[in-house]
Amino acid sequence: MIIRKTPEEIEQMKAAGSVAKAALRHVGSMVRPGVSTLELDQVAESFIRIHGAEPTFKGYGGFPASICASVNEQVVHGIPSPDRILQEGDIVSIDVGATKDGWVGDNAWTFYVGEPSREAKELCEVTHDCLRAAIKQAVPGNRIGDVGAACQELAERHGFGVLRDYVGHGVGHEMHEDPNVPNYGRHGRGVRLEAGMVIAIEPMICAGSYRVRVSPNGWTVSTADGKLAAHYENTIAITEEGPVILTADDEGPWCAMEGGAA
Ligand code: MG
């Protein structure tokens, strides 16, 4: 069941989105060689709590941490660890959710650790462009397939793979609501978008094949071919005035973050 939000509720959701974005930006500023992904997790958790919110991911389905930190060939759901030390040239996808006043904000960004390879940079820039292209389609009257198709067309034009096994989702009081929001699809197909729907659009793009495997830990999703993957996400409200990015902060949603693709 798709739960549409009133304009007042969408306004309320901005508080959660703002904390999620600020936490992501803050964690991103700490990404550098020598830092462990557990350190990033601890920073994120205290940042979120200081700002009067709860880390949505912690305990969600038994997930043990406040962020997902997915390095290189890891696509999503990487578990922060003191043993995973970021190395020069890595890319790390950080996904963070914040719950404030009963509403959820969910966002992700792939950061560069030091200087990225040319391949990594292209993958990240294209994935971020996929997010932008998909968001532009999030308007009343369009369909979910228009969102996915915009992402898929751009990624595949660059020879990249679009994950099939994991998709975006509705957001509200729960992190995962209806509808599913695939990053692939066909124009004019799927659920019709209406004002008041709030969705997380989150392209997960692979440098090679979209096939993935899940780690024995039950969480970490990696590319089957071991090639790099990138992940960018925003929580979007669909309104008559167009898509509104709820995971924005005072610096605006599209500012370059340190170490990330602009
Ligand atoms: Mg999400």
mmCIF file of C-alpha atoms and ligand atoms in Angstrom:
data_model
loop_
_atom_site.group_PDB
_atom_site.id
_atom_site.type_symbol
_atom_site.label_atom_id
_atom_site.label_comp_id
_atom_site.label_asym_id
_atom_site.label_seq_id
_atom_site.Cartn_x
_atom_site.Cartn_y
_atom_site.Cartn_z
ATOM 1 C CA MET A 1 0.000 0.000 0.000
ATOM 2 C CA ILE A 2 1.378 3.381 -0.977
ATOM 3 C CA ILE A 3 1.019 5.932 1.824
ATOM 4 C CA ARG A 4 0.827 9.433 0.390
ATOM 5 C CA LYS A 5 1.925 12.322 2.560
ATOM 6 C CA THR A 6 0.225 15.665 3.010
ATOM 7 C CA PRO A 7 2.186 18.848 2.265
ATOM 8 C CA GLU A 8 2.481 19.348 6.045
ATOM 9 C CA GLU A 9 3.900 15.861 6.479
ATOM 10 C CA ILE A 10 6.389 16.435 3.689
ATOM 11 C CA GLU A 11 7.525 19.570 5.508
ATOM 12 C CA GLN A 12 7.960 17.494 8.682
ATOM 13 C CA MET A 13 10.028 14.932 6.773
ATOM 14 C CA LYS A 14 12.576 17.588 5.864
ATOM 15 C CA ALA A 15 13.912 17.520 9.431
ATOM 16 C CA ALA A 16 14.828 13.834 9.188
ATOM 17 C CA GLY A 17 16.176 14.283 5.679
ATOM 18 C CA SER A 18 18.313 17.200 6.747
ATOM 19 C CA VAL A 19 19.933 15.214 9.583
ATOM 20 C CA ALA A 20 20.550 12.274 7.236
ATOM 21 C CA LYS A 21 22.203 14.529 4.680
ATOM 22 C CA ALA A 22 24.285 16.417 7.230
ATOM 23 C CA ALA A 23 25.453 13.116 8.750
ATOM 24 C CA LEU A 24 26.431 11.846 5.330
ATOM 25 C CA ARG A 25 28.327 15.029 4.558
ATOM 26 C CA HIS A 26 30.038 14.906 7.934
ATOM 27 C CA VAL A 27 31.099 11.288 7.497
ATOM 28 C CA GLY A 28 32.277 12.093 4.002
ATOM 29 C CA SER A 29 34.568 14.798 5.332
ATOM 30 C CA MET A 30 36.303 12.110 7.417
ATOM 31 C CA VAL A 31 36.920 9.690 4.570
ATOM 32 C CA ARG A 32 40.636 9.328 4.030
ATOM 33 C CA PRO A 33 43.290 6.596 3.839
ATOM 34 C CA GLY A 34 43.866 4.951 7.230
ATOM 35 C CA VAL A 35 40.352 5.436 8.589
ATOM 36 C CA SER A 36 38.356 2.318 9.432
ATOM 37 C CA THR A 37 34.751 1.983 8.388
ATOM 38 C CA LEU A 38 33.856 1.415 12.051
ATOM 39 C CA GLU A 39 35.259 4.848 12.910
ATOM 40 C CA LEU A 40 32.976 6.343 10.260
ATOM 41 C CA ASP A 41 30.048 4.489 11.760
ATOM 42 C CA GLN A 42 30.752 5.790 15.253
ATOM 43 C CA VAL A 43 31.043 9.350 13.984
ATOM 44 C CA ALA A 44 27.757 9.023 12.113
ATOM 45 C CA GLU A 45 25.895 7.587 15.081
ATOM 46 C CA SER A 46 26.976 10.313 17.487
ATOM 47 C CA PHE A 47 26.302 12.999 14.876
ATOM 48 C CA ILE A 48 22.759 11.727 14.340
ATOM 49 C CA ARG A 49 22.017 11.458 18.056
ATOM 50 C CA ILE A 50 23.447 14.902 18.827
ATOM 51 C CA HIS A 51 21.008 16.264 16.263
ATOM 52 C CA GLY A 52 18.047 14.744 18.055
ATOM 53 C CA ALA A 53 17.514 11.831 15.712
ATOM 54 C CA GLU A 54 17.961 8.058 15.745
ATOM 55 C CA PRO A 55 20.129 6.084 13.341
ATOM 56 C CA THR A 56 17.441 4.303 11.327
ATOM 57 C CA PHE A 57 19.637 1.422 10.235
ATOM 58 C CA LYS A 58 20.788 0.378 13.702
ATOM 59 C CA GLY A 59 18.982 -2.834 14.540
ATOM 60 C CA TYR A 60 16.924 -2.717 11.323
ATOM 61 C CA GLY A 61 16.392 -6.369 10.465
ATOM 62 C CA GLY A 62 19.264 -7.028 12.863
ATOM 63 C CA PHE A 63 21.737 -4.739 11.056
ATOM 64 C CA PRO A 64 24.453 -4.019 13.609
ATOM 65 C CA ALA A 65 25.502 -0.477 12.665
ATOM 66 C CA SER A 66 24.296 3.058 11.934
ATOM 67 C CA ILE A 67 25.695 3.265 8.405
ATOM 68 C CA CYS A 68 26.370 0.876 5.583
ATOM 69 C CA ALA A 69 29.957 1.241 4.362
ATOM 70 C CA SER A 70 30.578 -0.620 1.111
ATOM 71 C CA VAL A 71 34.111 -0.540 -0.286
ATOM 72 C CA ASN A 72 35.076 -0.998 -3.951
ATOM 73 C CA GLU A 73 33.338 -4.150 -5.269
ATOM 74 C CA GLN A 74 30.868 -4.026 -2.380
ATOM 75 C CA VAL A 75 27.646 -2.503 -3.671
ATOM 76 C CA VAL A 76 25.467 -2.003 -0.597
ATOM 77 C CA HIS A 77 24.974 -3.143 3.012
ATOM 78 C CA GLY A 78 28.647 -3.316 3.929
ATOM 79 C CA ILE A 79 29.018 -3.734 7.695
ATOM 80 C CA PRO A 80 31.405 -1.233 9.304
ATOM 81 C CA SER A 81 34.450 -2.946 10.787
ATOM 82 C CA PRO A 82 37.587 -1.968 12.685
ATOM 83 C CA ASP A 83 39.482 -4.236 10.279
ATOM 84 C CA ARG A 84 38.336 -2.497 7.123
ATOM 85 C CA ILE A 85 40.882 0.287 6.790
ATOM 86 C CA LEU A 86 40.330 2.574 3.817
ATOM 87 C CA GLN A 87 43.218 2.604 1.368
ATOM 88 C CA GLU A 88 44.362 5.245 -1.107
ATOM 89 C CA GLY A 89 42.398 4.778 -4.325
ATOM 90 C CA ASP A 90 39.429 2.981 -2.737
ATOM 91 C CA ILE A 91 35.881 4.164 -3.204
ATOM 92 C CA VAL A 92 33.463 3.793 -0.308
ATOM 93 C CA SER A 93 29.693 4.006 -0.540
ATOM 94 C CA ILE A 94 28.148 5.317 2.663
ATOM 95 C CA ASP A 95 24.421 4.877 3.195
ATOM 96 C CA VAL A 96 22.852 6.557 6.211
ATOM 97 C CA GLY A 97 19.320 6.946 7.506
ATOM 98 C CA ALA A 98 18.013 9.194 10.272
ATOM 99 C CA THR A 99 14.669 9.009 12.052
ATOM 100 C CA LYS A 100 13.409 12.264 13.542
ATOM 101 C CA ASP A 101 9.932 13.075 14.867
ATOM 102 C CA GLY A 102 8.808 9.689 13.585
ATOM 103 C CA TRP A 103 9.895 10.281 9.982
ATOM 104 C CA VAL A 104 12.775 8.724 8.068
ATOM 105 C CA GLY A 105 15.364 10.311 5.781
ATOM 106 C CA ASP A 106 17.585 7.997 3.733
ATOM 107 C CA ASN A 107 20.574 8.904 1.565
ATOM 108 C CA ALA A 108 23.857 7.601 0.205
ATOM 109 C CA TRP A 109 26.994 8.794 -1.527
ATOM 110 C CA THR A 110 30.105 7.139 -2.924
ATOM 111 C CA PHE A 111 33.245 8.906 -1.724
ATOM 112 C CA TYR A 112 36.759 8.782 -3.087
ATOM 113 C CA VAL A 113 39.537 7.762 -0.727
ATOM 114 C CA GLY A 114 42.383 9.934 -1.930
ATOM 115 C CA GLU A 115 42.742 10.018 -5.706
ATOM 116 C CA PRO A 116 40.318 7.788 -7.602
ATOM 117 C CA SER A 117 41.278 5.774 -10.652
ATOM 118 C CA ARG A 118 39.900 7.037 -13.949
ATOM 119 C CA GLU A 119 37.516 4.090 -14.009
ATOM 120 C CA ALA A 120 36.268 4.779 -10.487
ATOM 121 C CA LYS A 121 35.763 8.455 -11.229
ATOM 122 C CA GLU A 122 33.755 7.754 -14.366
ATOM 123 C CA LEU A 123 31.611 5.176 -12.559
ATOM 124 C CA CYS A 124 30.853 7.571 -9.708
ATOM 125 C CA GLU A 125 30.109 10.515 -11.963
ATOM 126 C CA VAL A 126 27.805 8.474 -14.179
ATOM 127 C CA THR A 127 26.014 6.977 -11.167
ATOM 128 C CA HIS A 128 25.444 10.435 -9.754
ATOM 129 C CA ASP A 129 24.157 11.578 -13.137
ATOM 130 C CA CYS A 130 21.816 8.564 -13.085
ATOM 131 C CA LEU A 131 20.404 9.796 -9.787
ATOM 132 C CA ARG A 132 19.810 13.259 -11.196
ATOM 133 C CA ALA A 133 18.215 11.898 -14.363
ATOM 134 C CA ALA A 134 15.947 9.614 -12.352
ATOM 135 C CA ILE A 135 14.893 12.399 -9.970
ATOM 136 C CA LYS A 136 13.852 14.576 -12.907
ATOM 137 C CA GLN A 137 11.312 11.896 -13.819
ATOM 138 C CA ALA A 138 9.769 11.904 -10.334
ATOM 139 C CA VAL A 139 6.788 14.098 -11.217
ATOM 140 C CA PRO A 140 3.038 13.500 -11.001
ATOM 141 C CA GLY A 141 1.662 11.680 -14.023
ATOM 142 C CA ASN A 142 4.896 9.857 -14.803
ATOM 143 C CA ARG A 143 5.311 6.231 -13.870
ATOM 144 C CA ILE A 144 7.876 4.326 -11.860
ATOM 145 C CA GLY A 145 9.167 2.896 -15.136
ATOM 146 C CA ASP A 146 10.105 6.395 -16.303
ATOM 147 C CA VAL A 147 12.319 6.814 -13.240
ATOM 148 C CA GLY A 148 14.045 3.481 -13.761
ATOM 149 C CA ALA A 149 14.390 3.852 -17.504
ATOM 150 C CA ALA A 150 16.133 7.229 -17.174
ATOM 151 C CA CYS A 151 18.696 5.641 -14.876
ATOM 152 C CA GLN A 152 19.142 2.467 -16.894
ATOM 153 C CA GLU A 153 19.564 4.216 -20.239
ATOM 154 C CA LEU A 154 22.310 6.452 -18.947
ATOM 155 C CA ALA A 155 24.186 3.691 -17.128
ATOM 156 C CA GLU A 156 24.049 1.256 -20.015
ATOM 157 C CA ARG A 157 25.151 3.913 -22.495
ATOM 158 C CA HIS A 158 28.396 3.916 -20.521
ATOM 159 C CA GLY A 159 28.586 0.124 -20.511
ATOM 160 C CA PHE A 160 27.725 -0.159 -16.832
ATOM 161 C CA GLY A 161 25.413 -2.693 -15.168
ATOM 162 C CA VAL A 162 22.285 -1.719 -13.220
ATOM 163 C CA LEU A 163 21.604 -3.837 -10.163
ATOM 164 C CA ARG A 164 18.437 -5.903 -10.441
ATOM 165 C CA ASP A 165 18.329 -7.561 -7.022
ATOM 166 C CA TYR A 166 18.055 -4.345 -4.977
ATOM 167 C CA VAL A 167 15.866 -1.327 -5.642
ATOM 168 C CA GLY A 168 14.750 1.988 -4.185
ATOM 169 C CA HIS A 169 11.591 2.256 -2.136
ATOM 170 C CA GLY A 170 8.904 4.421 -0.607
ATOM 171 C CA VAL A 171 9.868 6.282 2.587
ATOM 172 C CA GLY A 172 7.761 7.607 5.457
ATOM 173 C CA HIS A 173 7.328 6.514 9.031
ATOM 174 C CA GLU A 174 9.030 3.340 7.824
ATOM 175 C CA MET A 175 12.308 3.219 5.927
ATOM 176 C CA HIS A 176 10.927 0.773 3.394
ATOM 177 C CA GLU A 177 7.417 1.462 2.168
ATOM 178 C CA ASP A 178 5.703 0.807 -1.135
ATOM 179 C CA PRO A 179 6.306 1.207 -3.972
ATOM 180 C CA ASN A 180 9.516 -0.442 -5.079
ATOM 181 C CA VAL A 181 11.597 1.938 -7.177
ATOM 182 C CA PRO A 182 13.811 -0.059 -9.552
ATOM 183 C CA ASN A 183 16.747 1.609 -11.249
ATOM 184 C CA TYR A 184 15.756 -0.092 -14.487
ATOM 185 C CA GLY A 185 12.477 -0.177 -16.341
ATOM 186 C CA ARG A 186 10.463 0.896 -19.298
ATOM 187 C CA HIS A 187 8.937 4.270 -19.936
ATOM 188 C CA GLY A 188 5.217 4.416 -19.283
ATOM 189 C CA ARG A 189 5.148 1.251 -17.185
ATOM 190 C CA GLY A 190 4.522 0.656 -13.518
ATOM 191 C CA VAL A 191 2.894 2.592 -10.711
ATOM 192 C CA ARG A 192 1.655 6.057 -11.634
ATOM 193 C CA LEU A 193 3.379 8.758 -9.601
ATOM 194 C CA GLU A 194 1.166 11.110 -7.652
ATOM 195 C CA ALA A 195 1.786 14.178 -5.516
ATOM 196 C CA GLY A 196 2.404 13.160 -1.922
ATOM 197 C CA MET A 197 4.423 10.064 -2.702
ATOM 198 C CA VAL A 198 7.859 10.035 -1.066
ATOM 199 C CA ILE A 199 10.466 7.706 -2.534
ATOM 200 C CA ALA A 200 14.140 6.907 -2.126
ATOM 201 C CA ILE A 201 15.780 6.891 -5.539
ATOM 202 C CA GLU A 202 19.086 5.067 -5.261
ATOM 203 C CA PRO A 203 21.005 3.982 -8.359
ATOM 204 C CA MET A 204 23.344 1.078 -7.623
ATOM 205 C CA ILE A 205 25.591 0.823 -10.658
ATOM 206 C CA CYS A 206 28.330 -1.699 -11.431
ATOM 207 C CA ALA A 207 31.370 -1.144 -13.613
ATOM 208 C CA GLY A 208 30.790 -4.623 -15.061
ATOM 209 C CA SER A 209 27.940 -7.093 -14.735
ATOM 210 C CA TYR A 210 24.982 -6.348 -12.474
ATOM 211 C CA ARG A 211 25.166 -9.819 -10.986
ATOM 212 C CA VAL A 212 25.859 -9.808 -7.250
ATOM 213 C CA ARG A 213 26.484 -12.185 -4.395
ATOM 214 C CA VAL A 214 25.677 -11.792 -0.707
ATOM 215 C CA SER A 215 28.424 -12.379 1.858
ATOM 216 C CA PRO A 216 28.117 -15.218 4.379
ATOM 217 C CA ASN A 217 27.496 -12.458 6.953
ATOM 218 C CA GLY A 218 24.048 -12.213 5.367
ATOM 219 C CA TRP A 219 24.365 -8.532 4.532
ATOM 220 C CA THR A 220 27.199 -7.352 2.348
ATOM 221 C CA VAL A 221 26.302 -7.345 -1.342
ATOM 222 C CA SER A 222 29.252 -7.438 -3.760
ATOM 223 C CA THR A 223 29.557 -7.614 -7.521
ATOM 224 C CA ALA A 224 29.977 -11.220 -8.653
ATOM 225 C CA ASP A 225 32.761 -10.231 -11.056
ATOM 226 C CA GLY A 226 34.649 -8.229 -8.430
ATOM 227 C CA LYS A 227 34.395 -4.977 -10.367
ATOM 228 C CA LEU A 228 33.640 -1.641 -8.728
ATOM 229 C CA ALA A 229 30.178 -0.432 -7.812
ATOM 230 C CA ALA A 230 28.775 2.982 -6.853
ATOM 231 C CA HIS A 231 25.633 4.079 -5.003
ATOM 232 C CA TYR A 232 23.958 7.472 -4.659
ATOM 233 C CA GLU A 233 20.612 8.063 -3.015
ATOM 234 C CA ASN A 234 18.223 10.824 -2.106
ATOM 235 C CA THR A 235 14.776 10.840 -0.512
ATOM 236 C CA ILE A 236 12.414 12.648 -2.846
ATOM 237 C CA ALA A 237 8.909 14.029 -2.378
ATOM 238 C CA ILE A 238 6.774 14.091 -5.500
ATOM 239 C CA THR A 239 4.821 17.340 -5.592
ATOM 240 C CA GLU A 240 2.809 19.357 -8.094
ATOM 241 C CA GLU A 241 5.751 21.767 -8.127
ATOM 242 C CA GLY A 242 8.144 18.956 -9.091
ATOM 243 C CA PRO A 243 10.504 16.687 -7.187
ATOM 244 C CA VAL A 244 11.608 18.004 -3.796
ATOM 245 C CA ILE A 245 14.809 16.564 -2.375
ATOM 246 C CA LEU A 246 14.175 15.979 1.324
ATOM 247 C CA THR A 247 17.737 14.854 2.036
ATOM 248 C CA ALA A 248 19.100 18.307 1.444
ATOM 249 C CA ASP A 249 20.798 20.603 3.895
ATOM 250 C CA ASP A 250 21.553 24.296 3.978
ATOM 251 C CA GLU A 251 24.321 23.913 1.450
ATOM 252 C CA GLY A 252 21.881 22.519 -1.078
ATOM 253 C CA PRO A 253 21.465 19.000 -2.361
ATOM 254 C CA TRP A 254 23.873 19.042 -5.241
ATOM 255 C CA CYS A 255 26.963 20.637 -3.717
ATOM 256 C CA ALA A 256 30.156 18.731 -4.239
ATOM 257 C CA MET A 257 31.096 16.939 -1.063
ATOM 258 C CA GLU A 258 34.727 16.619 -0.185
ATOM 259 C CA GLY A 259 36.146 13.535 -1.796
ATOM 260 C CA GLY A 260 33.064 12.846 -3.869
ATOM 261 C CA ALA A 261 31.925 13.347 -7.402
ATOM 262 C CA ALA A 262 30.397 16.790 -7.797
HETATM 263 MG MG MG B 1 17.339 3.336 0.632
#
